[in-house]
PDB file of C-alpha atoms and ligand atoms in Angstrom:
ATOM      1  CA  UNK A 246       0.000   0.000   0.000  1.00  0.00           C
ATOM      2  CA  UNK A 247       1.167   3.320  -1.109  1.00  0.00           C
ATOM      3  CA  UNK A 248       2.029   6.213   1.082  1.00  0.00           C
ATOM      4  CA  UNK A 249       3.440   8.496  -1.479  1.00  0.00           C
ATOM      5  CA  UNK A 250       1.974  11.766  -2.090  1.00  0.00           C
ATOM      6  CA  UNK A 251       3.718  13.043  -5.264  1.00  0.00           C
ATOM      7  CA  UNK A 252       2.823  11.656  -8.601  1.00  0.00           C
ATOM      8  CA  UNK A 253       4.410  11.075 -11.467  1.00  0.00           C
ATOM      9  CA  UNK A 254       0.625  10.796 -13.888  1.00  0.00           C
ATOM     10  CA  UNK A 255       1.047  13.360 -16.443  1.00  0.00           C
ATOM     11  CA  UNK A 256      -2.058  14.574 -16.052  1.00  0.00           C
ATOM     12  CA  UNK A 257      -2.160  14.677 -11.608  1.00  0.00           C
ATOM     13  CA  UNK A 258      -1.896  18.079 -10.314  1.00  0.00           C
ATOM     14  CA  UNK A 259      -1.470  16.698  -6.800  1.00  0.00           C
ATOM     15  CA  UNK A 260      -2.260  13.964  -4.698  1.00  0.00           C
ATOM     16  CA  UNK A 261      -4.622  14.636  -2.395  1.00  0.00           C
ATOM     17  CA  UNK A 262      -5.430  11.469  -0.236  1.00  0.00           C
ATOM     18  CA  UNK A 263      -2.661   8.453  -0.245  1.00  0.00           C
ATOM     19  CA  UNK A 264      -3.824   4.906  -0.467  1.00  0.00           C
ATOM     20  CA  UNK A 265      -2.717   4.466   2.828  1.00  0.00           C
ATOM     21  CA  UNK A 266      -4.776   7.088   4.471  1.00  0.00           C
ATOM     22  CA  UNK A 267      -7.563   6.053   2.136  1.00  0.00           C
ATOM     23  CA  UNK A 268      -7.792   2.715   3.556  1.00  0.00           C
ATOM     24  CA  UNK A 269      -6.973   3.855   7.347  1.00  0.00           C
ATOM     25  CA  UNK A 270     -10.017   5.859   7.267  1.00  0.00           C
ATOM     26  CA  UNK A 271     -12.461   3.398   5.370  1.00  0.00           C
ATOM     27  CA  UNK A 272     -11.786   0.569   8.287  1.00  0.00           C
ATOM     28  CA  UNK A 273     -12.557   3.583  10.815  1.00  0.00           C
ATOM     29  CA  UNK A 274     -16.024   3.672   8.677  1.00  0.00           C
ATOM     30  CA  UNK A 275     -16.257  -0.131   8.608  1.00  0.00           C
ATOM     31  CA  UNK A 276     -15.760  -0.142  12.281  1.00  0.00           C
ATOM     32  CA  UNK A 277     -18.286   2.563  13.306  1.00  0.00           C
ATOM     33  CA  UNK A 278     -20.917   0.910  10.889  1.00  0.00           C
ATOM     34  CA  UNK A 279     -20.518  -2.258  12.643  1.00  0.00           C
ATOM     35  CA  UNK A 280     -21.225  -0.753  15.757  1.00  0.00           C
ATOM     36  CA  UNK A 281     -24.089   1.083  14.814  1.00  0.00           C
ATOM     37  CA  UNK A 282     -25.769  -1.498  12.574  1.00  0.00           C
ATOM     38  CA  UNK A 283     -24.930  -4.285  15.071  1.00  0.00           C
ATOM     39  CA  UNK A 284     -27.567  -7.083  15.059  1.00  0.00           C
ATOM     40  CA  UNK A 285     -29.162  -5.710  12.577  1.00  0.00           C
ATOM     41  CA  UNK A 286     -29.108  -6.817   8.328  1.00  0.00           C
ATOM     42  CA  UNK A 287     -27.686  -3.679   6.612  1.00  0.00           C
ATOM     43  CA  UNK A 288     -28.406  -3.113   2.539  1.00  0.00           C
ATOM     44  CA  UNK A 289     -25.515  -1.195   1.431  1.00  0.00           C
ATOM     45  CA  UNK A 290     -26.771   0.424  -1.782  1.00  0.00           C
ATOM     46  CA  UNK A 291     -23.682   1.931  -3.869  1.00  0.00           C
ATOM     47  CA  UNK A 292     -24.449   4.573  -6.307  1.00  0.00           C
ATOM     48  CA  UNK A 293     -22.676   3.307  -9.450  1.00  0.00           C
ATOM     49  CA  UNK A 294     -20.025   3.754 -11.391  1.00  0.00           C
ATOM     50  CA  UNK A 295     -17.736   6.205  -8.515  1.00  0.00           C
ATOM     51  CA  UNK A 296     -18.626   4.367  -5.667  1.00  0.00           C
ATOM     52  CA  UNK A 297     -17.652   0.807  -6.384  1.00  0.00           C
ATOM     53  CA  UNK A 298     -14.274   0.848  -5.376  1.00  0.00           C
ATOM     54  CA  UNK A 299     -14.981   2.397  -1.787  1.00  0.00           C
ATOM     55  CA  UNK A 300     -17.344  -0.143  -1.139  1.00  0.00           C
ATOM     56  CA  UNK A 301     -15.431  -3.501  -1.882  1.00  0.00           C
ATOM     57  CA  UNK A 302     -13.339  -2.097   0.855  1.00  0.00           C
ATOM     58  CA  UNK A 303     -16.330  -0.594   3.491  1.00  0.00           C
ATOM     59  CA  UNK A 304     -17.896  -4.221   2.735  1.00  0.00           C
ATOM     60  CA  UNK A 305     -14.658  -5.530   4.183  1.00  0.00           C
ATOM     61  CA  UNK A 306     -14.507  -4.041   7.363  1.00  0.00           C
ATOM     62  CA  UNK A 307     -17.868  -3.852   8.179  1.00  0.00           C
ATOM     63  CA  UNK A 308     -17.895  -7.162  10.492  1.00  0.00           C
ATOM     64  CA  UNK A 309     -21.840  -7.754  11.011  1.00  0.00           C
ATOM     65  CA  UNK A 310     -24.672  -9.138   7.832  1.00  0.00           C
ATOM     66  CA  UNK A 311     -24.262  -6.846   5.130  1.00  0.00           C
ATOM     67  CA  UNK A 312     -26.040  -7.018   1.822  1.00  0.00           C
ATOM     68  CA  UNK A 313     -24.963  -5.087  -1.685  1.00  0.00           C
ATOM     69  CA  UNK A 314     -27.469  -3.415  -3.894  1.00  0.00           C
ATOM     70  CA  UNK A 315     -26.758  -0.741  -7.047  1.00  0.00           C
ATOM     71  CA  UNK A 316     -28.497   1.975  -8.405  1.00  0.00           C
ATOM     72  CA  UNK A 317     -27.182   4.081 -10.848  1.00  0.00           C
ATOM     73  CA  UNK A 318     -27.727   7.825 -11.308  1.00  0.00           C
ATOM     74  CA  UNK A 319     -26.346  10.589 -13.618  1.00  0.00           C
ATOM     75  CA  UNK A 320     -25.849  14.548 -13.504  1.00  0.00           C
ATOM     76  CA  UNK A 321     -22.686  15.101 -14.760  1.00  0.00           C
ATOM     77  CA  UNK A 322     -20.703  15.910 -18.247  1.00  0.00           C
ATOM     78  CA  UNK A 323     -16.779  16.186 -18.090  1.00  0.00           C
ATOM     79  CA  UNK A 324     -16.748  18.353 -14.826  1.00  0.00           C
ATOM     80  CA  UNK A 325     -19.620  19.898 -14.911  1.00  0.00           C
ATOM     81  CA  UNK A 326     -23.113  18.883 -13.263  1.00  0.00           C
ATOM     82  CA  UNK A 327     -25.687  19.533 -15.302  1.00  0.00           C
ATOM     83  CA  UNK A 328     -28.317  19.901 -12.127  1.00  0.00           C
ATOM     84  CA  UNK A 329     -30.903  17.222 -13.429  1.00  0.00           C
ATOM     85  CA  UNK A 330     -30.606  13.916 -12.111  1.00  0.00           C
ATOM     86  CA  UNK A 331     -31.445  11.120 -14.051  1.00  0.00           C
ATOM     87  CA  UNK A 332     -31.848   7.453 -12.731  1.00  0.00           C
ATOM     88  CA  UNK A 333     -29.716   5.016 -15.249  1.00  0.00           C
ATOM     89  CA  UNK A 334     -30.375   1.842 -13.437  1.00  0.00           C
ATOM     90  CA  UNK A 335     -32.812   0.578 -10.333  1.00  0.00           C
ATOM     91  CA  UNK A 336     -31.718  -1.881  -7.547  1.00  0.00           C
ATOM     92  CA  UNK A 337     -32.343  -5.192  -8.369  1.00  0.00           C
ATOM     93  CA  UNK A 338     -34.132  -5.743  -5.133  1.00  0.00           C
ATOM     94  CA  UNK A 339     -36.761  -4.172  -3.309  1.00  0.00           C
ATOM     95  CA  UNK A 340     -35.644  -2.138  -0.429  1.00  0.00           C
ATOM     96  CA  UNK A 341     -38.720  -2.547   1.358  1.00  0.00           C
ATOM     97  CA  UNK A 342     -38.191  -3.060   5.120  1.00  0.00           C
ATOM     98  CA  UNK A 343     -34.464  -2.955   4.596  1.00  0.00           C
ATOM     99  CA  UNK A 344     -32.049  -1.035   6.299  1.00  0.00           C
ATOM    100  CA  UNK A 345     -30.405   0.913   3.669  1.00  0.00           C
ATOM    101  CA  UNK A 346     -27.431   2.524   3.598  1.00  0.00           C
ATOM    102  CA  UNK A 347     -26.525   4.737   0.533  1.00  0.00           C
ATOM    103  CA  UNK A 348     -22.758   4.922  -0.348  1.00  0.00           C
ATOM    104  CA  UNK A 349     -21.655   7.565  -2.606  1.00  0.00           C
ATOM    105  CA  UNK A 350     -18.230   8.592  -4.016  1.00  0.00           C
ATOM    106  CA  UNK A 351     -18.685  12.266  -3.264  1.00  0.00           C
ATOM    107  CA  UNK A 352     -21.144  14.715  -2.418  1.00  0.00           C
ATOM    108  CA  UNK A 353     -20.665  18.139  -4.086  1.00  0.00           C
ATOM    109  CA  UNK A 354     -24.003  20.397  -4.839  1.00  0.00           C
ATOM    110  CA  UNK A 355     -26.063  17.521  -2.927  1.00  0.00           C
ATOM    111  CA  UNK A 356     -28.089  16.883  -6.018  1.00  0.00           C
ATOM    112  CA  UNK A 357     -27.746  13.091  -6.270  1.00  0.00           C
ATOM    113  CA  UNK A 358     -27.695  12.253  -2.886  1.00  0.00           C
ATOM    114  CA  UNK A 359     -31.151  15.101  -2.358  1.00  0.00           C
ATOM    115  CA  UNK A 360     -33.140  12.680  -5.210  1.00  0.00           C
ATOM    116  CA  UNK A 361     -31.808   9.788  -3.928  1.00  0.00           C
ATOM    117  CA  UNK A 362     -33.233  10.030  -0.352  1.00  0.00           C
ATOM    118  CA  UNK A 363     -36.700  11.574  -1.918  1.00  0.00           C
ATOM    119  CA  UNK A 364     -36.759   8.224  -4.075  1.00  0.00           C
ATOM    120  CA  UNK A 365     -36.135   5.956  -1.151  1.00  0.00           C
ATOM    121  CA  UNK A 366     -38.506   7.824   0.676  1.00  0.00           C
ATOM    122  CA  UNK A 367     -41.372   6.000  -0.982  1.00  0.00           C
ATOM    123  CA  UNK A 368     -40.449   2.783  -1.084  1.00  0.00           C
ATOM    124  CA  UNK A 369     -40.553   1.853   2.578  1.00  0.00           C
ATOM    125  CA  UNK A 370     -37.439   1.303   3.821  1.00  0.00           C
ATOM    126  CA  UNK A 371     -36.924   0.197   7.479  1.00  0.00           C
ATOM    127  CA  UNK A 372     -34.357   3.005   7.158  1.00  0.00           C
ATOM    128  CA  UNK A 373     -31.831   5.005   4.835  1.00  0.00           C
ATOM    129  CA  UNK A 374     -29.057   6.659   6.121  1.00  0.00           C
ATOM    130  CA  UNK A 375     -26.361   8.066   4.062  1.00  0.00           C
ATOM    131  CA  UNK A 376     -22.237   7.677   3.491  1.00  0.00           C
ATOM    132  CA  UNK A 377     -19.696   9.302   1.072  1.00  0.00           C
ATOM    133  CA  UNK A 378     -16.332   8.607   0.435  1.00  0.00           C
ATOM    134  CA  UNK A 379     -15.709  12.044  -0.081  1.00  0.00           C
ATOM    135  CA  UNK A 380     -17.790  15.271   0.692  1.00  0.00           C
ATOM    136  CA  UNK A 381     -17.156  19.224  -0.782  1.00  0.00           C
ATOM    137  CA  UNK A 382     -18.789  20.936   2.201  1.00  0.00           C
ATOM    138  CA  UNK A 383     -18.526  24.314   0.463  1.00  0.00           C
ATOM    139  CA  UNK A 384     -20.221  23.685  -2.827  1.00  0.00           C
ATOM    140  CA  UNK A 385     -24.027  22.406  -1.490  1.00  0.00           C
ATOM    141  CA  UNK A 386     -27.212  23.636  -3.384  1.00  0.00           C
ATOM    142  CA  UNK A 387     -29.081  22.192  -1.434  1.00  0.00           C
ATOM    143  CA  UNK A 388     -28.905  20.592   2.636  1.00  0.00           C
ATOM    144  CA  UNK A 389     -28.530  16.547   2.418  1.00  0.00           C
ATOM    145  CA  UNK A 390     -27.439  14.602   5.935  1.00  0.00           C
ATOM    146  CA  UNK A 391     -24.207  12.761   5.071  1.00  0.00           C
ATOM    147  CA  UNK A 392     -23.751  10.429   8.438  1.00  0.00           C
ATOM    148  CA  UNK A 393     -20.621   8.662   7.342  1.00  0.00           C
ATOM    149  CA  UNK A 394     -18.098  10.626   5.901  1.00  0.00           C
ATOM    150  CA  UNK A 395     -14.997   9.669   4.527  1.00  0.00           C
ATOM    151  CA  UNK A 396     -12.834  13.158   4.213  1.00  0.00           C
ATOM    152  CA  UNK A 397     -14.247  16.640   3.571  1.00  0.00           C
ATOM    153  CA  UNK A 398     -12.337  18.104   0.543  1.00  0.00           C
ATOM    154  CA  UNK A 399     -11.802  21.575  -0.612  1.00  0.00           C
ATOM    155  CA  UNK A 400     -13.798  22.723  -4.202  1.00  0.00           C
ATOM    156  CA  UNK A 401     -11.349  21.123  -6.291  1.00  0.00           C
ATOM    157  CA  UNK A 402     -11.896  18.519  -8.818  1.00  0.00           C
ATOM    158  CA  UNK A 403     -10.681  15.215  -8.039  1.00  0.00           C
ATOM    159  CA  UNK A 404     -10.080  11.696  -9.831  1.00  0.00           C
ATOM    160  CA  UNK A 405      -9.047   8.292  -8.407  1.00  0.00           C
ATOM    161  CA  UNK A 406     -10.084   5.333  -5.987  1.00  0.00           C
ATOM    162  CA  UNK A 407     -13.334   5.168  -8.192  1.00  0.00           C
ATOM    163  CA  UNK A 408     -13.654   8.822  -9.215  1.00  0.00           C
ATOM    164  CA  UNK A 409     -13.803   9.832 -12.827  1.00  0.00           C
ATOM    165  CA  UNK A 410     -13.098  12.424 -15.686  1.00  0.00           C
ATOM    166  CA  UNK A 411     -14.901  11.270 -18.996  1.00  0.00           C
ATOM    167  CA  UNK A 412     -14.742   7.578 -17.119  1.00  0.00           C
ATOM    168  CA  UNK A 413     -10.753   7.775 -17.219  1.00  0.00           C
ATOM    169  CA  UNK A 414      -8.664   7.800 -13.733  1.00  0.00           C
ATOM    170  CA  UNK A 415     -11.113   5.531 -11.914  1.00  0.00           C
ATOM    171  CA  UNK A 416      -8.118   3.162 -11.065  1.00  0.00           C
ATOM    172  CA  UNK A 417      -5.641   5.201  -9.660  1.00  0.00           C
ATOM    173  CA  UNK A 418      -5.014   3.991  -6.251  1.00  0.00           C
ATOM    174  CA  UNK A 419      -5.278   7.686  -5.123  1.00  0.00           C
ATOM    175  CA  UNK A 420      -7.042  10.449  -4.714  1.00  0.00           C
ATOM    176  CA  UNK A 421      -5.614  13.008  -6.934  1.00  0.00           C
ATOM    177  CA  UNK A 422      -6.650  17.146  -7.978  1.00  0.00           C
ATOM    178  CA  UNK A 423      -6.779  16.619 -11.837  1.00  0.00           C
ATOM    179  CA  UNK A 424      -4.250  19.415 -14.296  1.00  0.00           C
ATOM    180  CA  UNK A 425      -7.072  22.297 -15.175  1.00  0.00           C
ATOM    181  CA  UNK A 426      -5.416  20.544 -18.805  1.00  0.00           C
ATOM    182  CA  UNK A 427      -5.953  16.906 -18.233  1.00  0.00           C
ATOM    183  CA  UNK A 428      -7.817  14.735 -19.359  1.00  0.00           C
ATOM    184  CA  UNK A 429      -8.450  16.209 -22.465  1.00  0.00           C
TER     185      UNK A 429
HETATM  186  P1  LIG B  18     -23.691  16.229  -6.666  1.00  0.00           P
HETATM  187  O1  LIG B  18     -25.019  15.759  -7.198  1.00  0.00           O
HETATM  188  O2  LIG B  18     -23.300  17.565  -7.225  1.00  0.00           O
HETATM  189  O3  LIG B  18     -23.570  16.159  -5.183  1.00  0.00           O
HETATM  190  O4  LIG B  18     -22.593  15.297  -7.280  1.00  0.00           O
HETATM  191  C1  LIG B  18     -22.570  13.965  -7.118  1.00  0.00           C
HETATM  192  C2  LIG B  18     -21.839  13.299  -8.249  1.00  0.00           C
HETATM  193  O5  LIG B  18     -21.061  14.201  -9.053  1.00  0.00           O
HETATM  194  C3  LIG B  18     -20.845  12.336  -7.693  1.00  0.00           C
HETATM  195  O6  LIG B  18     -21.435  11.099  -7.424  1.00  0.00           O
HETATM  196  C4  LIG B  18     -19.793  12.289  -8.784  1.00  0.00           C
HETATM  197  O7  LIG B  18     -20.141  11.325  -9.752  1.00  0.00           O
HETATM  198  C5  LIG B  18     -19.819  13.656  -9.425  1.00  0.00           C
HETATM  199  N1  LIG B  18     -18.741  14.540  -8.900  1.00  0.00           N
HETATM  200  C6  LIG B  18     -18.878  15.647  -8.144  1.00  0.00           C
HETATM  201  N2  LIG B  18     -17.682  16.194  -7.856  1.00  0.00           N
HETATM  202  C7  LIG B  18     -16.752  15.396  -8.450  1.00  0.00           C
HETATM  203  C8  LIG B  18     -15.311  15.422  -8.494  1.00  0.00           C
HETATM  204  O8  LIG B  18     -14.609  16.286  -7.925  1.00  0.00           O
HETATM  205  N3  LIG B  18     -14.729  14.414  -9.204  1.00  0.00           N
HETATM  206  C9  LIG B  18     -15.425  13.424  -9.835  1.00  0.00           C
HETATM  207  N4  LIG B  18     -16.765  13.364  -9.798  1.00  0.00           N
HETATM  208  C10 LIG B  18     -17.438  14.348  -9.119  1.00  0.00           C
END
């Protein structure tokens, strides 16, 4: 696991988060959701495609039953959100009764994660609470409760551990600021 925090990607700025305090602070998650959800069947529900990375390793250290669910949702063009979100794919099962917990990549304007809870909202959940990866505290549009947070980043646009630019950078083991130039 990677501590570094230069990189040598042509098109990094910076790297914002190493891999090693990435990981530190998802098993700090994992542990905290264990505690809370303890006894209890939790539904994680990751909001596709940024998310997917994050939770393969929140899965990991969460230690109680834990389920895995995917919904996919869409707002955004290059770097830009385009401030309509559009559902791209359901869950394949219903979340009825379920304890759901809704892992996201990053919460910026609050868009998403706003139409996400107002969708979950009617279909009778036992309960929905909310986690991001990341979180841009600065550049909301509109309120959304984020219970589990990851990091709180400055307004910066960022790539890696699941994050895209035109779907490139999603494997860099990083979190990294992106060149105002890259990925052109
Ligand atoms: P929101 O609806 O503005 O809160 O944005 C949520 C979605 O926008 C996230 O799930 C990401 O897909 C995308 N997004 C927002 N900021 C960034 C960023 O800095 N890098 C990559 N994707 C971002």
């Amino acid at each position: 696991m990677s501590d570094r925090t230069h990189t040598s990607h042509p098109d990094i700025e910076k790297v914002l988060l190493t891999e090693r305090q990435i990981k530190a602070r998802i098993a700090e998650l994992g542990a905290q959701i264990s505690r809370d959800y303890s006894g209890r069947c939790l539904t994680m529900v990751s909001v596709l495609k940024g998310s997917v990375i994050v939770l393969g390793d929140l899965m990991r250290s969460v230690s109680g039953d834990c389920c895995v669910d995917f919904i996919g949702v869409s707002s955004y063009t290059g770097t830009k959100s385009s401030g309509v979100v559009r559902l791209t794919l359901d869950l394949r099962e219903n979340p009825e009764g379920k304890d759901i917990l809704i892992v996201e990549d990053i919460v910026d304007t609050g868009l998403t994660l706003h139409y996400l809870l107002e969708n979950f909202k009617t279909r009778g959940p036992r309960s929905v609470e909310t986690c991001s990866f990341l979180n841009k505290p600065s550049c909301r549009k509109v309120s959304v409760p984020v219970k589990y947070v990851g990091f709180d980043i400055p307004n910066e646009f960022v790539v890696g551990f699941g994050l895209d630019h035109n779907e490139r950078f999603r494997n860099l083991p990083y979190v990294g600021v992106m060149r105002s130039n890259g990925g052109k």
